[in-house]
Short mmCIF file of C-alpha atoms in Angstrom, two decimals:
data_model
loop_
_atom_site.label_atom_id
_atom_site.label_comp_id
_atom_site.label_asym_id
_atom_site.label_seq_id
_atom_site.Cartn_x
_atom_site.Cartn_y
_atom_site.Cartn_z
CA MET A 147 101.22 171.82 73.85
CA ILE A 148 102.87 172.07 77.27
CA LYS A 149 100.14 174.49 78.31
CA LEU A 150 97.54 171.94 77.35
CA VAL A 151 99.26 169.19 79.36
CA GLY A 152 99.47 171.57 82.33
CA ALA A 153 95.78 172.40 82.06
CA VAL A 154 94.84 168.73 81.96
CA LEU A 155 97.05 168.06 84.97
CA ILE A 156 95.44 170.88 86.95
CA ILE A 157 91.92 169.70 86.15
CA PHE A 158 92.89 166.13 86.95
CA ALA A 159 94.42 167.11 90.30
CA SER A 160 91.54 169.27 91.42
CA THR A 161 89.04 166.62 90.39
CA LEU A 162 90.93 164.11 92.48
CA PHE A 163 90.88 166.53 95.38
CA GLY A 164 87.13 166.93 94.95
CA PHE A 165 86.62 163.19 95.02
CA TYR A 166 88.82 162.90 98.08
CA LYS A 167 86.75 165.53 99.88
CA ALA A 168 83.58 163.74 98.87
CA SER A 169 84.89 160.43 100.20
CA LEU A 170 85.58 162.08 103.56
CA TYR A 171 81.99 163.28 103.70
CA ALA A 172 80.84 159.77 102.98
CA ALA A 173 83.24 158.12 105.43
CA ARG A 174 82.44 160.28 108.43
CA PRO A 175 78.90 159.01 109.15
CA ARG A 176 80.05 155.47 108.46
CA GLN A 177 82.87 155.68 110.95
CA ILE A 178 80.69 157.33 113.55
CA ARG A 179 78.19 154.51 113.15
CA GLN A 180 80.99 152.01 113.67
CA LEU A 181 82.10 153.84 116.76
CA VAL A 182 78.56 153.80 118.12
CA HIS A 183 78.40 150.05 117.53
CA ALA A 184 81.74 149.62 119.24
CA LEU A 185 80.64 151.58 122.30
CA LYS A 186 77.37 149.65 122.49
CA ARG A 187 79.36 146.47 122.39
CA LEU A 188 81.65 147.83 125.11
CA ALA A 189 78.59 148.63 127.22
CA THR A 190 77.43 145.03 126.84
CA GLU A 191 80.84 143.68 127.78
CA ILE A 192 80.93 145.87 130.87
CA GLY A 193 77.29 145.48 131.82
CA TYR A 194 76.79 141.77 131.36
CA GLY A 195 80.23 140.24 131.19
CA SER A 196 82.15 142.45 133.62
CA THR A 197 84.95 141.93 131.13
CA PRO A 198 88.17 143.74 132.08
CA LEU A 199 88.76 146.78 129.90
CA PRO A 200 91.87 145.54 128.03
CA VAL A 201 90.11 142.32 127.05
CA ALA A 202 86.92 144.11 126.06
CA LEU A 203 88.83 146.59 123.91
CA ARG A 204 90.68 143.81 122.14
CA LYS A 205 87.33 142.24 121.27
CA LEU A 206 86.13 145.58 119.92
CA SER A 207 89.21 145.93 117.78
CA ALA A 208 88.51 142.56 116.18
CA GLN A 209 85.10 143.80 115.06
CA CYS A 210 85.97 147.25 113.78
CA GLN A 211 87.46 148.32 110.48
CA ARG A 212 90.51 150.45 109.97
CA PRO A 213 91.51 152.77 111.53
CA LEU A 214 89.29 152.17 114.55
CA ASP A 215 90.55 148.62 115.02
CA GLN A 216 94.11 149.85 115.38
CA MET A 217 93.04 152.53 117.78
CA PHE A 218 91.34 150.07 120.13
CA ALA A 219 94.09 147.50 119.76
CA THR A 220 96.72 150.08 120.67
CA ILE A 221 94.82 151.11 123.78
CA ALA A 222 94.34 147.47 124.81
CA ASP A 223 98.03 146.71 124.29
CA ARG A 224 99.19 149.66 126.29
CA LEU A 225 96.80 148.90 129.12
CA SER A 226 97.84 145.30 129.44
CA GLY A 227 101.54 145.92 128.92
CA GLY A 228 102.48 149.15 130.63
CA ARG A 229 101.81 149.13 134.30
CA SER A 230 101.94 152.70 135.43
CA GLU A 231 99.69 154.25 132.85
CA THR A 232 96.13 155.16 133.64
CA VAL A 233 93.23 154.61 131.28
CA ARG A 234 92.76 158.36 130.99
CA GLN A 235 96.31 158.91 129.81
CA VAL A 236 96.38 156.01 127.35
CA TRP A 237 92.93 156.70 125.95
CA GLN A 238 93.59 160.39 125.36
CA GLU A 239 97.01 159.93 123.81
CA THR A 240 95.99 157.10 121.53
CA ILE A 241 92.85 158.80 120.29
CA GLN A 242 94.69 161.99 119.56
CA ARG A 243 97.37 160.04 117.72
CA PHE A 244 94.95 158.11 115.53
CA TRP A 245 92.41 160.85 114.96
CA GLY A 246 94.20 162.18 111.88
CA GLN A 247 93.65 158.85 110.16
CA THR A 248 89.90 158.94 110.62
CA ALA A 249 87.36 161.00 108.71
CA MET A 250 85.75 162.15 111.94
CA LYS A 251 85.81 165.69 113.24
CA ALA A 252 86.26 167.55 116.50
CA PRO A 253 82.83 167.01 118.14
CA GLU A 254 83.19 163.21 117.98
CA GLN A 255 86.69 163.41 119.34
CA GLU A 256 85.46 165.59 122.17
CA THR A 257 82.82 163.01 123.08
CA LEU A 258 85.34 160.16 123.05
CA LEU A 259 87.89 162.08 125.06
CA GLU A 260 85.31 162.81 127.71
CA LEU A 261 84.99 159.07 128.22
CA ALA A 262 88.66 158.93 129.18
CA SER A 263 88.10 160.37 132.62
CA THR A 264 85.46 157.82 133.60
CA LEU A 265 86.26 154.58 131.80
CA GLY A 266 87.30 151.82 134.14
CA ILE A 267 87.28 153.79 137.36
CA SER A 268 83.72 153.56 138.57
CA ASP A 269 81.05 150.96 139.18
CA ARG A 270 79.11 149.25 136.44
CA GLU A 271 76.05 151.46 136.60
CA ASP A 272 78.13 154.59 136.30
CA GLN A 273 80.13 153.15 133.40
CA LEU A 274 76.96 152.30 131.52
CA LYS A 275 75.54 155.77 132.06
CA HIS A 276 78.62 157.44 130.69
CA LEU A 277 78.75 155.12 127.71
CA GLU A 278 75.08 155.80 127.08
CA LEU A 279 75.78 159.50 127.14
CA ALA A 280 78.66 159.15 124.70
CA ILE A 281 76.53 157.01 122.38
CA THR A 282 73.74 159.59 122.36
CA GLY A 283 76.24 162.30 121.58
CA LEU A 284 77.72 160.31 118.74
CA GLN A 285 74.33 159.47 117.29
CA HIS A 286 73.55 163.16 117.18
CA GLU A 287 76.81 163.80 115.36
CA GLU A 288 76.03 160.99 112.97
CA ALA A 289 72.79 162.67 111.98
CA VAL A 290 74.63 165.93 111.42
CA ALA A 291 77.31 164.14 109.43
CA ARG A 292 74.73 162.45 107.25
CA ASP A 293 73.09 165.79 106.49
CA GLU A 294 76.44 167.17 105.50
CA GLN A 295 77.11 164.13 103.36
CA GLN A 296 73.91 164.69 101.40
CA LYS A 297 74.63 168.35 100.97
CA PHE A 298 78.30 168.31 100.19
CA GLU A 299 79.27 164.92 98.79
CA LYS A 300 78.17 165.54 95.21
CA LEU A 301 78.88 169.22 95.51
CA SER A 302 82.51 168.72 96.39
CA ARG A 303 82.98 166.29 93.53
CA SER A 304 81.69 168.79 90.98
CA LEU A 305 83.36 171.71 92.72
CA GLY A 306 86.69 169.95 92.44
CA MET A 307 86.45 169.63 88.71
CA LEU A 308 84.89 173.05 88.17
CA GLY A 309 87.52 174.66 90.40
CA GLY A 310 90.19 173.07 88.25
CA ALA A 311 88.47 174.40 85.13
CA LEU A 312 88.31 177.88 86.65
CA ILE A 313 92.00 177.93 87.40
CA VAL A 314 92.75 176.80 83.85
CA ILE A 315 90.54 179.51 82.36
CA LEU A 316 92.14 182.18 84.55
CA ILE A 317 95.71 181.28 83.70
CA TYR A 318 95.22 180.24 80.07
CA MET B 213 108.49 139.19 146.41
CA GLN B 214 109.67 142.65 145.48
CA THR B 215 109.19 141.93 141.81
CA THR B 216 105.54 140.97 142.16
CA LEU B 217 105.00 143.98 144.38
CA SER B 218 106.53 146.39 141.91
CA THR B 219 104.15 145.26 139.17
CA ILE B 220 101.14 146.44 141.13
CA LEU B 221 102.51 149.77 142.32
CA PRO B 222 102.56 153.05 140.40
CA ASP B 223 106.04 154.12 139.28
CA ARG B 224 106.67 156.65 141.99
CA LEU B 225 105.78 154.37 144.89
CA SER B 226 107.60 151.50 143.31
CA THR B 227 110.78 153.59 142.99
CA ILE B 228 110.60 154.70 146.60
CA LEU B 229 110.07 151.19 147.88
CA SER B 230 112.83 149.77 145.73
CA ARG B 231 115.22 151.96 147.73
CA LEU B 232 114.14 150.37 151.01
CA ASP B 233 116.86 148.67 153.01
CA ASP B 234 117.04 144.95 152.27
CA THR B 235 116.52 143.96 155.90
CA VAL B 236 113.19 145.77 155.85
CA ALA B 237 112.18 144.82 152.35
CA THR B 238 112.53 141.09 152.97
CA ARG B 239 110.53 141.26 156.16
CA LEU B 240 107.79 143.55 154.92
CA GLU B 241 104.39 142.45 156.15
CA GLU B 242 102.13 145.32 155.27
CA LEU B 243 102.36 148.37 153.13
CA ARG B 244 99.90 151.10 153.97
CA ILE B 245 99.05 153.78 151.49
CA ARG B 246 96.71 156.56 152.52
CA GLU B 247 96.00 159.65 150.50
CA SER B 248 97.96 162.66 151.85
CA LYS B 249 99.12 160.63 154.85
CA PRO B 250 102.59 159.20 155.46
CA LEU B 251 103.50 156.08 153.51
CA GLU B 252 103.79 153.35 156.13
CA VAL B 253 105.52 149.99 156.23
CA ASN B 254 104.91 147.26 158.79
CA TYR B 255 107.65 144.73 159.32
CA ASP B 256 108.57 142.42 162.17
CA GLY B 257 105.61 143.66 164.16
CA ARG B 258 106.90 147.23 164.01
CA TYR B 259 105.93 150.17 161.87
CA ALA B 260 107.72 153.09 160.28
CA PHE B 261 107.10 155.79 157.72
CA VAL B 262 109.05 155.94 154.51
CA THR B 263 110.89 159.03 153.28
CA PRO B 264 110.92 159.96 149.57
CA LEU B 265 114.42 158.50 149.41
CA GLY B 266 113.38 155.15 150.80
CA GLY B 267 114.72 155.67 154.32
CA LEU B 268 112.72 154.95 157.44
CA THR B 269 111.53 157.66 159.79
CA MET B 270 109.09 158.05 162.64
CA SER B 271 108.29 161.63 161.75
CA PRO B 272 105.20 162.06 159.59
CA THR B 273 106.47 165.34 158.18
CA GLU B 274 109.66 163.84 156.72
CA SER B 275 107.81 160.98 155.11
CA TYR B 276 106.52 160.61 151.59
CA GLN B 277 102.81 161.29 151.39
CA PRO B 278 101.06 159.58 148.48
CA SER B 279 99.05 162.01 146.37
CA LYS B 280 95.54 161.57 145.07
CA GLU B 281 97.08 160.68 141.74
CA ASP B 282 99.18 157.91 143.31
CA CYS B 283 96.06 156.42 144.86
CA MET B 284 94.08 156.66 141.63
CA LYS B 285 96.87 155.00 139.70
CA LEU B 286 97.21 152.25 142.26
CA LEU B 287 93.50 151.54 142.12
CA ASP B 288 93.58 151.60 138.34
CA ILE B 289 96.41 149.08 138.23
CA VAL B 290 95.17 146.65 140.86
CA THR B 291 91.73 146.51 139.27
CA ASN B 292 93.25 145.94 135.82
CA HIS B 293 91.79 149.27 134.70
CA SER B 294 88.32 147.87 135.31
CA LEU B 295 86.93 148.81 138.67
CA TYR B 296 83.49 147.65 137.54
CA SER B 297 84.64 144.05 137.34
CA PHE B 298 85.60 144.15 141.04
CA GLU B 299 82.25 145.14 142.48
CA GLU B 300 81.91 141.96 144.52
CA GLU B 301 85.41 142.42 145.92
CA LEU B 302 84.77 146.06 146.70
CA ARG B 303 81.67 145.12 148.60
CA ARG B 304 83.79 142.85 150.76
CA GLY B 305 86.47 145.48 151.12
CA TYR B 306 89.49 143.83 149.58
CA ILE B 307 91.04 142.81 146.30
CA THR B 308 93.49 139.94 145.90
CA VAL B 309 96.12 140.53 143.25
CA ARG B 310 98.66 138.42 141.39
CA GLY B 311 101.02 136.86 143.91
CA GLY B 312 98.33 136.40 146.55
CA HIS B 313 98.80 139.83 148.11
CA ARG B 314 95.60 141.07 149.62
CA ILE B 315 94.75 144.72 149.32
CA GLY B 316 92.33 146.03 151.90
CA ILE B 317 90.50 149.15 150.84
CA ALA B 318 89.05 152.09 152.71
CA GLY B 319 86.77 154.71 151.26
CA ARG B 320 83.22 155.94 151.31
CA VAL B 321 80.58 153.26 151.43
CA VAL B 322 77.50 153.41 149.23
CA LEU B 323 74.49 151.66 150.70
CA ASP B 324 71.65 149.91 148.98
CA ARG B 325 68.73 149.05 151.24
CA GLY B 326 70.97 149.03 154.27
CA HIS B 327 73.60 146.74 152.74
CA VAL B 328 76.99 147.77 151.49
CA LYS B 329 76.67 148.18 147.74
CA LEU B 330 80.14 149.38 146.92
CA LEU B 331 82.99 151.56 147.99
CA ARG B 332 83.76 154.81 146.28
CA ASP B 333 86.19 157.67 146.83
CA ILE B 334 88.78 155.10 147.73
CA SER B 335 91.66 156.68 149.59
CA GLY B 336 93.25 154.04 151.78
CA PHE B 337 95.04 150.83 150.85
CA ASN B 338 96.55 148.16 153.02
CA ILE B 339 98.68 145.80 150.97
CA ARG B 340 99.28 142.61 152.94
CA LEU B 341 102.13 140.74 151.42
CA ALA B 342 101.67 137.05 150.99
CA ARG B 343 104.80 135.03 151.51
CA GLU B 344 105.28 131.39 150.84
CA VAL B 345 107.28 129.76 153.63
CA ARG B 346 108.04 126.16 152.79
CA GLY B 347 108.50 124.24 155.98
CA ALA B 348 106.35 126.58 158.05
CA ALA B 349 104.27 123.61 159.16
CA ASP B 350 107.09 121.08 159.56
CA ARG B 351 107.02 121.15 163.35
CA VAL B 352 103.27 121.20 163.67
CA ILE B 353 102.36 118.41 161.28
CA ARG B 354 103.73 115.69 163.60
CA SER B 355 101.04 116.38 166.17
CA LEU B 356 98.26 116.60 163.63
CA ILE B 357 98.76 113.16 162.13
CA ASP B 358 96.29 110.49 163.10
CA PRO B 359 98.46 107.35 162.83
CA ALA B 360 95.49 105.01 163.23
CA SER B 361 94.01 105.98 159.91
CA ASP B 362 97.08 107.48 158.27
CA THR B 363 95.53 110.86 157.76
CA VAL B 364 95.26 114.09 159.74
CA HIS B 365 93.03 115.03 162.66
CA HIS B 366 90.27 117.57 162.31
CA THR B 367 92.20 120.71 163.16
CA LEU B 368 91.34 124.30 163.94
CA VAL B 369 94.07 126.92 163.67
CA VAL B 370 93.35 129.89 165.92
CA SER B 371 95.23 133.14 165.71
CA PRO B 372 94.88 136.90 165.69
CA PRO B 373 95.44 138.53 162.29
CA GLN B 374 99.01 138.66 160.98
CA CYS B 375 100.34 135.69 162.91
CA GLY B 376 100.76 133.34 159.98
CA LYS B 377 97.53 131.35 159.79
CA THR B 378 97.33 131.32 156.05
CA THR B 379 101.03 130.55 155.64
CA LEU B 380 100.67 127.64 158.02
CA ILE B 381 97.70 125.99 156.32
CA ARG B 382 99.21 126.58 152.89
CA ASP B 383 102.25 124.59 153.97
CA LEU B 384 100.04 121.98 155.63
CA ALA B 385 98.24 121.56 152.32
CA ARG B 386 101.56 121.00 150.57
CA ILE B 387 102.86 118.49 153.13
CA ILE B 388 99.63 116.51 153.27
CA SER B 389 99.27 116.50 149.51
CA GLU B 390 102.88 115.37 149.02
CA GLY B 391 102.63 112.89 151.87
CA SER B 392 105.96 114.17 153.11
CA TRP B 393 105.26 114.19 156.83
CA PRO B 394 107.49 112.14 159.14
CA GLY B 395 105.64 108.85 159.43
CA LEU B 396 105.69 105.89 161.73
CA THR B 397 104.65 103.29 159.22
CA GLY B 398 107.12 102.02 156.68
CA GLN B 399 105.28 103.42 153.67
CA SER B 400 107.16 105.48 151.16
CA VAL B 401 106.31 109.12 150.81
CA GLN B 402 104.61 108.62 147.47
CA GLU B 403 101.95 106.31 148.83
CA ARG B 404 100.90 108.59 151.61
CA GLY B 405 99.88 111.72 149.78
CA LEU B 406 96.24 112.59 150.31
CA LYS B 407 93.77 114.32 148.05
CA VAL B 408 93.49 117.84 149.37
CA GLY B 409 90.72 120.30 148.57
CA ILE B 410 91.20 123.98 149.28
CA VAL B 411 88.29 126.40 149.27
CA ASP B 412 90.14 129.64 148.73
CA GLU B 413 87.53 132.34 149.10
CA ARG B 414 90.03 135.20 149.25
CA SER B 415 92.58 133.69 146.87
CA GLU B 416 95.14 133.96 149.63
CA ILE B 417 96.05 130.34 150.24
CA ALA B 418 96.98 129.35 146.72
CA ALA B 419 97.12 132.81 145.11
CA SER B 420 95.57 131.44 141.96
CA VAL B 421 95.98 133.39 138.76
CA ALA B 422 93.39 132.41 136.15
CA GLY B 423 92.54 129.35 138.23
CA VAL B 424 96.08 128.02 138.56
CA PRO B 425 97.77 128.19 142.00
CA THR B 426 100.98 130.24 142.05
CA PHE B 427 102.04 128.96 145.46
CA ASP B 428 103.07 125.36 145.93
CA VAL B 429 100.10 123.66 147.53
CA GLY B 430 101.13 120.15 146.60
CA PRO B 431 100.64 117.78 143.68
CA ARG B 432 97.30 116.30 144.77
CA THR B 433 95.54 119.51 145.62
CA ASP B 434 92.41 120.99 144.04
CA VAL B 435 91.67 124.64 144.59
CA LEU B 436 88.25 126.27 144.32
CA ASP B 437 89.32 129.83 143.81
CA ALA B 438 87.29 132.83 144.98
CA CYS B 439 84.46 130.53 146.00
CA PRO B 440 82.28 131.31 149.03
CA LYS B 441 83.37 128.91 151.76
CA ALA B 442 80.14 127.18 152.72
CA GLU B 443 79.08 126.64 149.12
CA GLY B 444 82.59 125.68 148.09
CA MET B 445 82.86 123.03 150.78
CA MET B 446 79.62 121.45 149.59
CA MET B 447 80.83 121.52 145.99
CA MET B 448 84.07 119.87 147.07
CA ILE B 449 82.27 117.13 148.94
CA ARG B 450 79.93 116.43 146.07
CA SER B 451 82.30 116.40 143.17
CA LEU B 452 85.99 116.53 144.01
CA SER B 453 86.16 113.78 146.69
CA PRO B 454 88.90 115.30 148.82
CA GLN B 455 90.33 113.37 151.77
CA VAL B 456 91.36 116.56 153.50
CA LEU B 457 89.47 119.81 153.18
CA ILE B 458 91.21 123.10 153.95
CA VAL B 459 89.39 126.38 154.52
CA ASP B 460 90.51 129.76 155.77
CA GLU B 461 88.75 132.02 158.26
CA ILE B 462 85.53 130.30 159.11
CA GLY B 463 83.03 132.18 161.23
CA ARG B 464 79.50 132.09 159.92
CA LYS B 465 76.78 129.61 160.71
CA GLU B 466 76.81 128.24 157.17
CA ASP B 467 80.52 127.52 157.46
CA ALA B 468 79.97 125.47 160.61
CA GLU B 469 77.19 123.51 158.93
CA ALA B 470 79.28 122.79 155.87
CA ILE B 471 82.17 121.64 158.04
CA GLN B 472 79.95 119.22 159.90
CA GLU B 473 78.62 117.98 156.60
CA ALA B 474 82.17 117.33 155.42
CA MET B 475 83.10 115.55 158.62
CA HIS B 476 80.11 113.25 158.30
CA ALA B 477 81.22 112.47 154.79
CA GLY B 478 84.47 111.11 156.18
CA ILE B 479 86.59 114.07 155.16
CA ARG B 480 89.20 115.49 157.50
CA VAL B 481 88.94 119.23 157.89
CA ILE B 482 91.61 121.82 158.61
CA ALA B 483 90.19 125.28 159.20
CA THR B 484 91.35 128.58 160.60
CA ALA B 485 89.53 131.16 162.69
CA HIS B 486 90.35 134.60 164.02
CA GLY B 487 90.79 134.78 167.79
CA GLN B 488 93.30 135.22 170.60
CA ASP B 489 92.76 131.74 172.02
CA ILE B 490 90.38 128.79 171.91
CA ASP B 491 87.92 130.33 174.37
CA ASP B 492 87.72 133.38 172.18
CA VAL B 493 86.66 131.31 169.21
CA LYS B 494 84.23 129.24 171.28
CA ARG B 495 82.33 132.40 172.09
CA ARG B 496 81.66 133.17 168.46
CA PRO B 497 77.98 132.44 167.88
CA GLY B 498 78.36 131.05 164.37
CA LEU B 499 80.91 128.47 165.44
CA ALA B 500 79.27 127.33 168.68
CA PRO B 501 77.69 124.17 167.18
CA LEU B 502 81.14 122.91 166.22
CA PHE B 503 82.35 123.11 169.79
CA GLU B 504 79.18 121.64 171.24
CA ALA B 505 79.74 118.62 169.04
CA GLY B 506 83.44 118.63 169.96
CA VAL B 507 84.46 117.94 166.41
CA PHE B 508 87.97 119.33 166.34
CA ARG B 509 90.64 116.94 167.62
CA ARG B 510 93.51 119.38 167.51
CA TYR B 511 93.82 123.11 168.06
CA VAL B 512 96.82 125.10 166.94
CA VAL B 513 97.03 128.53 168.54
CA LEU B 514 99.42 131.04 167.00
CA ARG B 515 100.67 134.02 168.95
CA GLY B 516 102.96 136.94 168.53
CA VAL B 517 104.39 138.68 165.52
CA GLY B 518 107.82 138.90 163.96
CA HIS B 519 110.41 136.79 165.72
CA GLN B 520 108.23 136.26 168.78
CA ARG B 521 105.84 133.98 166.94
CA SER B 522 104.94 130.76 168.69
CA TYR B 523 102.73 127.71 168.25
CA HIS B 524 100.69 126.06 170.98
CA LEU B 525 98.99 122.76 170.37
CA TYR B 526 95.96 121.50 172.25
CA ASP B 527 93.88 118.35 172.00
CA ARG B 528 90.10 118.23 171.72
CA ASP B 529 89.57 118.90 175.42
CA GLY B 530 91.91 121.87 175.45
CA ARG B 531 94.83 120.07 177.10
CA SER B 532 98.17 121.41 176.02
CA LEU B 533 100.20 119.04 173.88
CA GLN B 534 103.21 121.04 172.94
CA SER B 535 104.45 124.58 172.63
CA MET B 536 107.04 125.82 170.24
CA TYR B 537 108.90 129.05 170.37
CA GLY B 538 111.76 130.77 168.67
CA LYS B 539 113.25 130.13 165.33
CA ALA B 540 111.07 127.31 164.13
CA ALA B 541 108.12 129.50 164.73
CA SER B 542 109.39 132.51 162.88
CA VAL B 543 107.02 132.22 160.01
CA ARG B 544 104.91 134.69 158.24
#
């Protein structure tokens, strides 16, 4: 009887894990798309409105979903509050801190972190070019992520359950 | 003053300057920051370098030398982390920050069809500290009043840089707007205040933050912040109906035209111009029409720095009216 309960628990847990994995595969392209939208919006704010970075980032945060909204809001807060911090510092630290909460992977983070060294410290044209570059990079990653989603989303769901079943068979 | 300064400086510079002796700190006029060059302070018409401990020295080797990082941080802070939103200011070579301090900038110029497009590789900063001196114009105002019409004469303030032009006209704006000048008629102060319009192209006179003046420029004063002078004067005339118009640092042909326009509209004008003396200003091509027409009734010439500052007043024909030296003139 206890064995049976244990087996059910194992299958249940591994199925859950499979679903969790699958949801990550589904979330990644969605979040990248959001990020691309956010950066496009930022480019508009910089290009047409000449909006100061803290204000522009706060606007972005209002339009994003979790956890991106918190990420942008934190950067905006630190930039408008703290006086001796540079954009580079704040941007890098905040992104690294929040990255764990997103479903995105290393290449996207790399692209975003590269922005840190240029954001806010050059003229408008230069800013737009760098944002453009980052957006292209992210769009490429989005395509990759969507491929992976198609390949692995269902697979990881079934693998989770089957893996659980395998473990049960082995130890039964 | 120190508090507003420390909010625009990176930590390290701010710490060093907070250790400055009080006698220097309160009289600070300029703070010069150049990458890998000694940190320099100008006070009382003198200069000195600053050591890492906040002492003064004349030896460049003992002084603190701001690093590239210091300069980058400073630029980042004064532009509110958004250099791109200061392109117009960079083209002109200065940024005005909270508190009315003007930061002159040196770097490499990028040209676009022969005109300055922007500055990049910025490595030199000159922070000119704005200081509000209430009463700076107390002694001068007497001679500028036109008792016949109970207003002020058209006045031109002439002075080399750093002699207190802006401080003087800021205080004039306050006095005229309050109506608090010593009068001959029996009117009470309240009835005499005039509508004052300030066109503050460099945000130095009123030091407006988000459109609201941070310096006291009087209760009946309108400020057009960051507005080009000639255009601003026309806007003032058309829509804000000032009785007295105050502008800083005129020099171009358009400025002279706008001033004449204002004068014909019955507005009294107080303007400032760079120059050692009246003749100096008369030679400036853009301003020549103003002198040909003899429009200014009073000239105030400022001289000297630190405690040697003095005022000299002249009438429209250049006859001396009054000179003031010493303590009353020790304004910034």
